[in-house]
Coordinates of C-alpha atoms in Angstrom, one line a residue:
X214 CA -19.2 -4.1 31.7
X215 CA -19.9 -0.4 31.6
X216 CA -21.7 1.3 34.5
X217 CA -25.1 0.8 32.8
X218 CA -24.5 -2.9 32.5
X219 CA -23.8 -2.9 28.8
X220 CA -20.8 -4.7 27.3
X221 CA -17.7 -2.6 26.5
X222 CA -16.9 -2.1 22.8
X223 CA -13.8 -4.4 23.3
X224 CA -16.0 -7.2 24.8
X225 CA -18.4 -6.9 21.9
X226 CA -15.6 -7.3 19.4
X227 CA -14.1 -10.3 21.4
X228 CA -17.5 -12.0 21.1
X229 CA -17.3 -11.6 17.3
X230 CA -13.8 -12.9 16.8
X231 CA -14.5 -16.6 16.5
X232 CA -16.8 -15.9 13.5
X233 CA -14.4 -13.3 12.0
X234 CA -11.6 -15.8 12.2
X235 CA -13.7 -18.4 10.5
X236 CA -14.6 -16.0 7.7
X237 CA -11.0 -14.9 7.3
X238 CA -9.9 -18.5 6.9
X239 CA -12.6 -19.1 4.3
X240 CA -11.6 -16.0 2.3
X241 CA -7.9 -16.7 2.6
X242 CA -8.4 -20.3 1.3
X243 CA -9.5 -18.8 -2.1
X244 CA -6.5 -18.3 -4.4
X245 CA -8.0 -15.0 -5.8
X246 CA -5.0 -14.0 -7.9
X247 CA -6.0 -11.5 -10.6
X248 CA -2.9 -11.5 -12.6
X249 CA -2.7 -12.6 -16.3
X250 CA -2.4 -16.3 -16.7
X251 CA -4.4 -17.2 -13.6
X252 CA -7.9 -18.6 -13.7
X253 CA -10.6 -16.0 -13.1
X254 CA -13.0 -18.3 -11.2
X255 CA -11.3 -18.0 -7.7
X256 CA -11.4 -14.2 -8.1
X257 CA -15.1 -14.3 -8.7
X258 CA -15.5 -16.8 -5.8
X259 CA -13.9 -14.4 -3.4
X260 CA -16.1 -11.6 -4.7
X261 CA -19.3 -13.6 -4.2
X262 CA -18.3 -14.7 -0.7
X263 CA -17.7 -11.1 0.4
X264 CA -21.0 -10.0 -1.1
X265 CA -22.8 -12.8 0.9
X266 CA -21.0 -11.8 4.1
X267 CA -21.9 -8.1 3.6
X268 CA -25.5 -9.0 3.1
X269 CA -25.5 -11.1 6.3
X270 CA -24.0 -8.1 8.1
X271 CA -27.0 -6.0 7.2
X272 CA -25.6 -3.9 4.3
X273 CA -28.7 -2.8 2.4
X274 CA -27.1 -1.7 -1.0
X275 CA -24.5 -3.7 -2.7
X276 CA -23.5 -3.1 -6.3
X277 CA -21.0 -4.5 -8.7
X278 CA -18.8 -2.2 -10.8
X279 CA -17.6 -3.8 -14.0
X280 CA -14.9 -2.0 -15.9
X281 CA -13.0 -3.3 -19.0
X282 CA -9.9 -5.4 -18.3
X283 CA -10.4 -5.7 -14.5
X284 CA -12.0 -7.8 -11.8
X285 CA -15.4 -6.7 -10.5
X286 CA -15.4 -4.0 -7.8
X287 CA -17.7 -4.4 -4.8
X288 CA -19.5 -1.1 -4.0
X289 CA -21.8 -1.0 -1.0
X290 CA -23.6 1.8 0.8
X291 CA -25.2 2.3 4.2
X292 CA -27.1 5.7 4.4
X293 CA -26.2 8.1 7.2
X294 CA -28.5 7.7 10.2
X295 CA -29.4 11.4 10.1
X296 CA -28.7 14.4 7.8
X297 CA -26.0 15.8 10.0
X298 CA -24.0 12.5 10.2
X299 CA -20.7 12.2 8.2
X300 CA -20.1 9.6 5.5
X301 CA -17.0 7.4 5.7
X302 CA -15.6 5.5 2.7
X303 CA -13.8 2.2 3.5
X304 CA -11.4 0.7 1.0
X305 CA -9.8 -2.8 0.7
X306 CA -9.1 -5.4 -1.9
X307 CA -9.9 -9.1 -2.2
X308 CA -7.2 -10.1 -4.7
X309 CA -3.8 -11.4 -3.6
X310 CA -0.3 -11.8 -4.9
X311 CA 0.8 -15.2 -6.4
X312 CA 2.2 -17.6 -3.8
X313 CA 5.7 -17.7 -5.4
X314 CA 8.0 -20.7 -4.9
X315 CA 5.9 -23.3 -3.0
X316 CA 9.1 -24.9 -1.5
X317 CA 9.7 -21.8 0.5
X318 CA 6.3 -22.0 2.3
X319 CA 6.2 -23.9 5.6
X320 CA 2.5 -24.9 4.9
X321 CA 0.4 -24.8 1.7
X322 CA -0.1 -21.1 0.8
X323 CA -3.9 -21.4 0.4
X324 CA -4.5 -23.5 3.5
X325 CA -4.7 -21.0 6.4
X326 CA -2.5 -22.6 9.1
X327 CA -1.6 -21.6 12.7
X328 CA 2.0 -20.5 13.1
X329 CA 3.8 -22.7 15.6
X330 CA 5.1 -20.8 18.6
X331 CA 3.2 -17.6 17.7
X332 CA -0.1 -17.5 19.5
X333 CA -3.0 -16.2 17.3
X334 CA -1.0 -16.1 14.1
X335 CA -2.3 -17.5 10.9
X336 CA -0.2 -18.2 7.8
X337 CA -1.5 -18.0 4.2
X338 CA -1.1 -16.0 1.0
X339 CA -3.2 -12.8 1.2
X340 CA -4.3 -13.4 4.8
X341 CA -2.7 -10.1 5.8
X342 CA -2.7 -8.2 2.5
X343 CA -5.5 -7.5 2.2
X344 CA -8.1 -10.0 3.4
X345 CA -7.5 -9.2 7.1
X346 CA -8.5 -5.6 6.5
X347 CA -11.6 -6.6 4.5
X348 CA -12.6 -8.8 7.4
X349 CA -11.9 -6.0 9.9
X350 CA -14.4 -3.8 8.0
X351 CA -16.9 -6.6 8.2
X352 CA -16.3 -6.9 11.9
X353 CA -17.1 -3.2 12.5
X354 CA -20.3 -3.5 10.5
X355 CA -21.4 -6.6 12.4
X356 CA -20.8 -4.9 15.7
X357 CA -23.2 -2.1 14.8
X358 CA -25.7 -4.5 13.2
X359 CA -25.2 -2.9 9.8
X360 CA -26.2 0.5 11.2
X361 CA -23.1 2.4 12.3
X362 CA -23.4 6.0 13.5
X363 CA -22.0 7.3 10.2
X364 CA -22.9 6.7 6.6
X365 CA -20.7 4.1 4.9
X366 CA -19.5 3.7 1.4
X367 CA -17.5 0.5 1.0
X368 CA -15.2 -0.2 -1.9
X369 CA -13.5 -3.6 -2.2
X370 CA -11.4 -3.9 -5.3
X371 CA -10.5 -7.2 -7.1
X372 CA -7.3 -6.4 -9.0
X373 CA -5.2 -4.1 -6.9
X374 CA -2.1 -6.3 -7.0
X375 CA -1.8 -6.2 -10.7
X376 CA -3.0 -2.7 -11.4
X377 CA -6.5 -1.8 -12.7
X378 CA -8.4 0.8 -14.7
X379 CA -10.3 1.3 -11.5
X380 CA -7.4 3.4 -10.2
X381 CA -8.6 6.3 -12.5
X382 CA -12.3 5.7 -12.3
X383 CA -13.4 7.5 -9.1
X384 CA -12.8 11.1 -10.4
X385 CA -15.1 10.2 -13.4
X386 CA -17.9 9.4 -11.0
X387 CA -17.4 11.8 -8.0
X388 CA -20.9 11.6 -6.6
X389 CA -20.6 7.9 -6.0
X390 CA -17.4 8.4 -4.0
X391 CA -18.3 11.6 -2.2
X392 CA -17.5 11.3 1.5
X393 CA -16.2 13.3 4.5
X394 CA -13.4 10.9 5.4
X395 CA -12.0 7.7 4.0
X396 CA -10.1 4.8 5.6
X397 CA -7.7 3.1 3.2
X398 CA -7.1 -0.3 4.8
X399 CA -4.3 -1.7 2.6
X400 CA -1.5 -1.5 5.2
X401 CA -1.1 -1.5 9.0
X402 CA 1.2 -1.0 11.9
X403 CA 4.9 -0.4 11.8
X404 CA 5.3 -3.3 14.3
X405 CA 2.7 -5.5 16.1
X406 CA 1.1 -3.8 19.1
X407 CA 2.1 -0.3 18.0
X408 CA -0.8 1.7 16.5
X409 CA 0.3 3.5 13.4
X410 CA -1.2 6.0 11.0
X411 CA 0.4 6.1 7.6
X412 CA 0.5 9.7 6.3
X413 CA 2.6 9.5 3.2
X414 CA 3.1 7.2 0.2
X415 CA 6.2 7.7 -2.0
X416 CA 5.5 8.0 -5.7
X417 CA 7.1 5.5 -8.2
X418 CA 8.2 5.4 -11.8
X419 CA 10.2 3.2 -14.1
X420 CA 12.9 4.2 -16.6
X421 CA 14.8 2.0 -19.0
X422 CA 18.4 2.8 -20.1
X423 CA 20.2 1.0 -22.9
X424 CA 23.3 1.3 -25.0
X425 CA 24.5 -0.4 -28.2
X426 CA 28.1 0.0 -29.2
X427 CA 28.8 -2.8 -31.7
X428 CA 26.8 -4.5 -34.4
X429 CA 27.7 -7.8 -32.8
X430 CA 30.1 -9.2 -30.2
X431 CA 33.8 -9.3 -31.0
X432 CA 36.7 -11.3 -29.5
X433 CA 37.9 -9.5 -26.3
X434 CA 41.5 -10.6 -27.0
X435 CA 41.6 -9.0 -30.4
X436 CA 39.4 -6.0 -29.8
X437 CA 39.1 -5.4 -26.1
X438 CA 40.8 -2.2 -24.9
X439 CA 39.6 -0.1 -27.9
X440 CA 36.3 -1.5 -28.9
X441 CA 33.6 0.2 -26.8
X442 CA 32.1 -2.3 -24.3
X443 CA 28.4 -1.6 -23.9
X444 CA 28.2 -3.2 -20.5
X445 CA 31.1 -1.0 -19.2
X446 CA 29.3 2.0 -20.6
X447 CA 26.1 1.1 -18.8
X448 CA 27.7 0.3 -15.5
X449 CA 29.6 3.6 -15.5
X450 CA 26.3 5.5 -16.1
X451 CA 24.5 3.6 -13.4
X452 CA 27.3 4.4 -10.9
X453 CA 26.5 8.1 -11.2
X454 CA 23.1 7.6 -9.6
X455 CA 24.5 7.4 -6.1
X456 CA 27.3 9.2 -4.2
X457 CA 30.0 7.4 -2.2
X458 CA 27.7 7.0 0.8
X459 CA 24.8 5.5 -1.2
X460 CA 22.6 8.6 -1.2
X461 CA 20.8 9.3 -4.5
X462 CA 22.9 11.9 -6.5
X463 CA 20.3 12.8 -9.1
X464 CA 19.7 16.6 -9.1
X465 CA 16.1 17.7 -8.7
X466 CA 14.8 14.9 -6.5
X467 CA 13.3 16.1 -3.3
X468 CA 14.5 14.9 0.1
X469 CA 13.2 16.2 3.5
X470 CA 14.0 15.2 7.1
X471 CA 11.5 12.6 8.5
X472 CA 9.8 13.7 11.7
X473 CA 7.7 10.6 12.5
X474 CA 8.6 7.3 14.0
X475 CA 10.6 4.7 12.1
X476 CA 12.2 1.3 12.4
X477 CA 15.2 0.6 14.6
X478 CA 18.2 -0.5 12.6
X479 CA 17.9 -4.0 14.1
X480 CA 14.3 -4.2 13.0
X481 CA 15.1 -3.0 9.5
X482 CA 18.1 -5.4 9.1
X483 CA 15.9 -8.3 10.1
X484 CA 13.0 -7.3 7.8
X485 CA 15.3 -6.6 4.8
X486 CA 17.2 -9.8 5.5
X487 CA 20.5 -7.9 5.5
X488 CA 23.5 -10.3 5.8
X489 CA 25.5 -10.1 9.0
X490 CA 28.3 -7.5 8.8
X491 CA 26.8 -5.8 5.7
X492 CA 26.4 -2.0 6.1
X493 CA 23.3 -0.2 5.2
X494 CA 23.6 2.4 2.4
X495 CA 22.8 6.1 2.5
X496 CA 22.9 8.7 5.3
X497 CA 20.3 10.3 7.5
X498 CA 17.5 8.6 9.5
X499 CA 15.9 5.4 8.1
X500 CA 12.6 7.3 7.8
X501 CA 14.4 9.8 5.5
X502 CA 16.0 7.2 3.4
X503 CA 12.9 5.1 3.1
X504 CA 10.0 7.6 3.0
X505 CA 10.9 11.3 2.6
X506 CA 13.8 10.9 0.3
X507 CA 14.3 9.3 -3.1
X508 CA 15.5 5.8 -3.9
X509 CA 16.8 4.4 -7.2
X510 CA 17.0 0.6 -7.6
X511 CA 18.3 -1.3 -10.6
X512 CA 15.5 -3.9 -10.9
X513 CA 16.6 -5.6 -14.1
X514 CA 19.7 -6.0 -16.2
X515 CA 20.2 -7.4 -19.7
X516 CA 23.8 -8.7 -20.1
X517 CA 25.5 -12.0 -20.9
X518 CA 25.0 -14.4 -18.0
X519 CA 28.1 -15.6 -16.2
X520 CA 27.6 -19.3 -16.9
X521 CA 27.5 -18.9 -20.6
X522 CA 29.9 -15.9 -21.0
X523 CA 32.2 -15.9 -24.0
X524 CA 35.5 -14.0 -24.2
X525 CA 33.9 -11.1 -26.1
X526 CA 33.3 -7.4 -26.0
X527 CA 29.6 -6.9 -25.1
X528 CA 27.8 -5.1 -27.9
X529 CA 24.5 -4.3 -26.1
X530 CA 23.3 -3.8 -22.5
X531 CA 20.1 -2.6 -20.9
X532 CA 18.9 -1.9 -17.4
X533 CA 15.5 -1.1 -15.9
X534 CA 15.3 1.3 -13.0
X535 CA 12.7 1.9 -10.4
X536 CA 12.5 5.3 -8.8
X537 CA 10.7 6.1 -5.5
X538 CA 10.3 9.7 -4.8
X539 CA 9.0 12.1 -2.1
X540 CA 5.2 11.9 -1.5
X541 CA 4.7 15.6 -2.4
X542 CA 7.0 15.7 -5.5
X543 CA 5.3 16.0 -8.8
X544 CA 5.5 12.6 -10.6
X545 CA 6.4 14.0 -14.0
X546 CA 9.1 16.3 -12.4
X547 CA 10.7 13.4 -10.6
X548 CA 10.7 11.2 -13.7
X549 CA 12.1 14.0 -15.8
X550 CA 14.9 14.5 -13.2
X551 CA 16.0 10.9 -13.6
X552 CA 15.7 10.8 -17.3
X553 CA 17.6 14.1 -17.8
X554 CA 20.4 12.9 -15.5
X555 CA 20.9 9.7 -17.5
X556 CA 20.7 11.4 -20.8
X557 CA 23.4 13.9 -19.7
X558 CA 25.8 11.0 -19.1
X559 CA 28.4 10.3 -21.8
X560 CA 30.5 7.4 -20.5
X561 CA 33.7 7.3 -22.7
X562 CA 31.8 9.8 -24.9
X563 CA 29.0 7.4 -25.7
X564 CA 25.3 8.5 -25.4
X565 CA 22.6 6.4 -23.7
X566 CA 19.1 5.7 -24.9
X567 CA 16.7 6.5 -22.0
X568 CA 13.0 5.6 -22.1
X569 CA 10.6 6.8 -19.5
X570 CA 8.0 4.2 -18.3
X571 CA 5.0 4.2 -16.1
X572 CA 4.8 6.6 -13.2
X573 CA 2.4 7.0 -10.3
X574 CA 2.2 10.0 -7.9
X575 CA 2.8 9.9 -4.2
X576 CA 0.4 11.0 -1.6
X577 CA 0.6 13.0 1.7
X578 CA -2.4 13.2 3.9
X579 CA -3.6 16.3 5.6
X580 CA -3.7 15.7 9.4
X581 CA -5.3 17.7 12.2
X582 CA -9.0 17.5 11.1
X583 CA -11.9 15.8 13.0
X584 CA -11.3 12.5 11.3
X585 CA -7.7 12.4 12.4
X586 CA -8.6 13.5 16.0
X587 CA -11.1 10.6 16.1
X588 CA -8.6 8.1 14.6
X589 CA -6.0 9.0 17.2
X590 CA -8.5 8.5 20.0
X591 CA -9.7 5.2 18.5
X592 CA -6.3 3.8 17.9
X593 CA -5.2 4.5 21.5
X594 CA -8.5 2.9 22.7
X595 CA -7.8 -0.2 20.7
X596 CA -4.1 -0.7 21.4
X597 CA -3.8 1.1 24.7
X598 CA -1.0 3.4 23.6
X599 CA -0.7 6.6 21.5
X600 CA -0.5 6.2 17.7
X601 CA 2.5 7.2 15.7
X602 CA 2.9 8.6 12.2
X603 CA 4.8 6.7 9.5
X604 CA 5.0 6.7 5.7
X605 CA 5.7 3.9 3.3
X606 CA 7.8 3.5 0.2
X607 CA 5.1 1.5 -1.4
X608 CA 2.4 3.0 -3.5
X609 CA -1.4 2.6 -3.6
X610 CA -2.4 4.2 -6.9
X611 CA -6.1 4.3 -6.1
X612 CA -5.6 6.6 -3.1
X613 CA -4.9 9.5 -5.5
X614 CA -8.0 8.6 -7.6
X615 CA -10.2 8.6 -4.5
X616 CA -8.7 11.8 -3.2
X617 CA -9.4 13.5 -6.5
X618 CA -13.0 12.3 -6.4
X619 CA -13.4 13.6 -2.9
X620 CA -10.8 16.4 -2.5
X621 CA -12.2 17.7 0.8
X622 CA -12.2 14.3 2.5
X623 CA -9.7 13.4 5.1
X624 CA -7.7 10.3 4.2
X625 CA -6.6 7.9 6.9
X626 CA -4.4 4.8 6.2
X627 CA -4.4 2.1 8.8
X628 CA -5.3 -1.6 9.1
X629 CA -4.7 -5.0 10.5
X630 CA -1.5 -6.1 8.7
X631 CA 1.9 -5.1 10.0
X632 CA 5.3 -4.4 8.5
X633 CA 6.6 -7.8 9.8
X634 CA 3.9 -9.9 8.3
X635 CA 5.9 -11.0 5.2
X636 CA 3.4 -9.5 2.7
X637 CA 4.2 -10.5 -0.9
X638 CA 6.7 -13.0 0.5
X639 CA 6.6 -16.7 1.5
X640 CA 4.9 -17.5 4.8
X641 CA 2.8 -14.3 4.9
X642 CA 1.0 -14.2 8.3
X643 CA -1.5 -12.1 10.2
X644 CA -1.9 -11.8 14.0
X645 CA -5.5 -12.2 15.2
X646 CA -4.7 -9.7 17.9
X647 CA -4.1 -7.0 15.2
X648 CA -7.3 -8.0 13.4
X649 CA -9.2 -7.7 16.7
X650 CA -7.7 -4.3 17.6
X651 CA -8.4 -3.0 14.1
X652 CA -12.1 -3.9 14.5
X653 CA -12.1 -2.1 17.8
X654 CA -10.3 0.9 16.3
X655 CA -12.8 1.1 13.3
X656 CA -15.8 0.9 15.6
X657 CA -14.4 3.5 18.0
X658 CA -13.4 5.7 15.0
X659 CA -16.9 5.9 13.6
X660 CA -18.3 6.5 17.1
X661 CA -15.8 9.3 17.8
X662 CA -16.0 10.8 14.3
X663 CA -19.8 11.0 14.4
X664 CA -19.7 12.8 17.7
X665 CA -17.0 15.2 16.8
X666 CA -18.5 15.9 13.4
X667 CA -21.9 16.6 15.0
X668 CA -20.4 18.9 17.6
X669 CA -18.5 20.8 14.9
X670 CA -21.8 21.2 12.9
X671 CA -23.6 22.4 16.0
X672 CA -20.9 24.9 16.9
X673 CA -20.8 26.3 13.3
X674 CA -24.6 26.7 13.3
X675 CA -24.4 28.5 16.6
X676 CA -21.8 30.9 15.3
X677 CA -23.8 31.5 12.2
X678 CA -26.9 32.2 14.3
X679 CA -25.0 34.5 16.6
X680 CA -23.5 36.4 13.7
X681 CA -26.8 36.8 12.0
X682 CA -28.4 38.4 15.1
X683 CA -26.0 41.3 15.3

């Protein structure tokens, strides 16, 4: 209890956790996969459940945004309690990745199940990414009885995992998304128990490279040695993408030192399931290799399969590449650097056909404003230790759309999942302790931000008044 006999914020959240866990399990039991080929009914069921839960939490205005070729977006508003209060936009998504190979799951993927030997852990597809974060938003609203000390705009998307036209919608309707700060809850801590603010997202693009050297395959005994082998040409070109240490060797791609926290090598090896005795590639810190430098991955290769291989010179080969680039590098510039590097290659004098694919920009948040000050205080209150800064190699395309719609808003990225939760993989799990602490952090954040924002407004008004009297 506080000195006045009232419950502490932590105690209030603890009193909510039984109900929040039940709602998380209800939501995670819905296979809300919004990819082509999956039934739309579970996606709509998840949407309707969340609308019902938000109404029960006291949210007065809930709308449905319907855009072509995407699942419905939940948009909700709580007006600011007074004219000088800030407005905070909260983002999450209710769709999930497919379960993948069912035989790799230790329990049915859409039956939330306690994890043996891990107290407070629940296993299910999407229970961490991103339904835990949506439930954390709900917990904060319940704690304040639907009347937090800030205005709230809540955006819960239904097709984030597949990609959606909604990514580009916010800048076309900026008044709807206007806010002073936004909390993007589609990620979480570097490791459980360690509060983390993500300040950077690498950009991403795809490039296809192909080569045809013969009209059709020819006997390798009769023609090999002189006939140009398309697969050898392609492999020789792909080998130029990295130097002898494994660092990306494409000119024009930005790489900076990483100053924040990062994984230990042991943590990374375990998370990446690196085989024993296998070295990691590249030089520099893990943060630099993963977040503030480029990465080029061959994600697909068209070539004869080994099982059915004939003794023949290969006439055609193709590869698909995924490039991740520095959060602040221009997306078109990064893609152009990779495309021009590949087009400049002439293995054995043979040109390549290079086709640029989709690209998405990175993002780097501005830190140091009142929302960041409030978040650092709130995260330390929730977890009992100072927060660290990290980045991520993944991308959240909507972040840039929201940032363009509200260019002056501070953007914070934190949430209830953690880097060890197996998101997008079999046996995805969430820790209820992380959900609980995220609710505490969100509640403390809006409290601290409202106070800091109001104090800043008062100080500015005093300065203006003093200046006008001279």
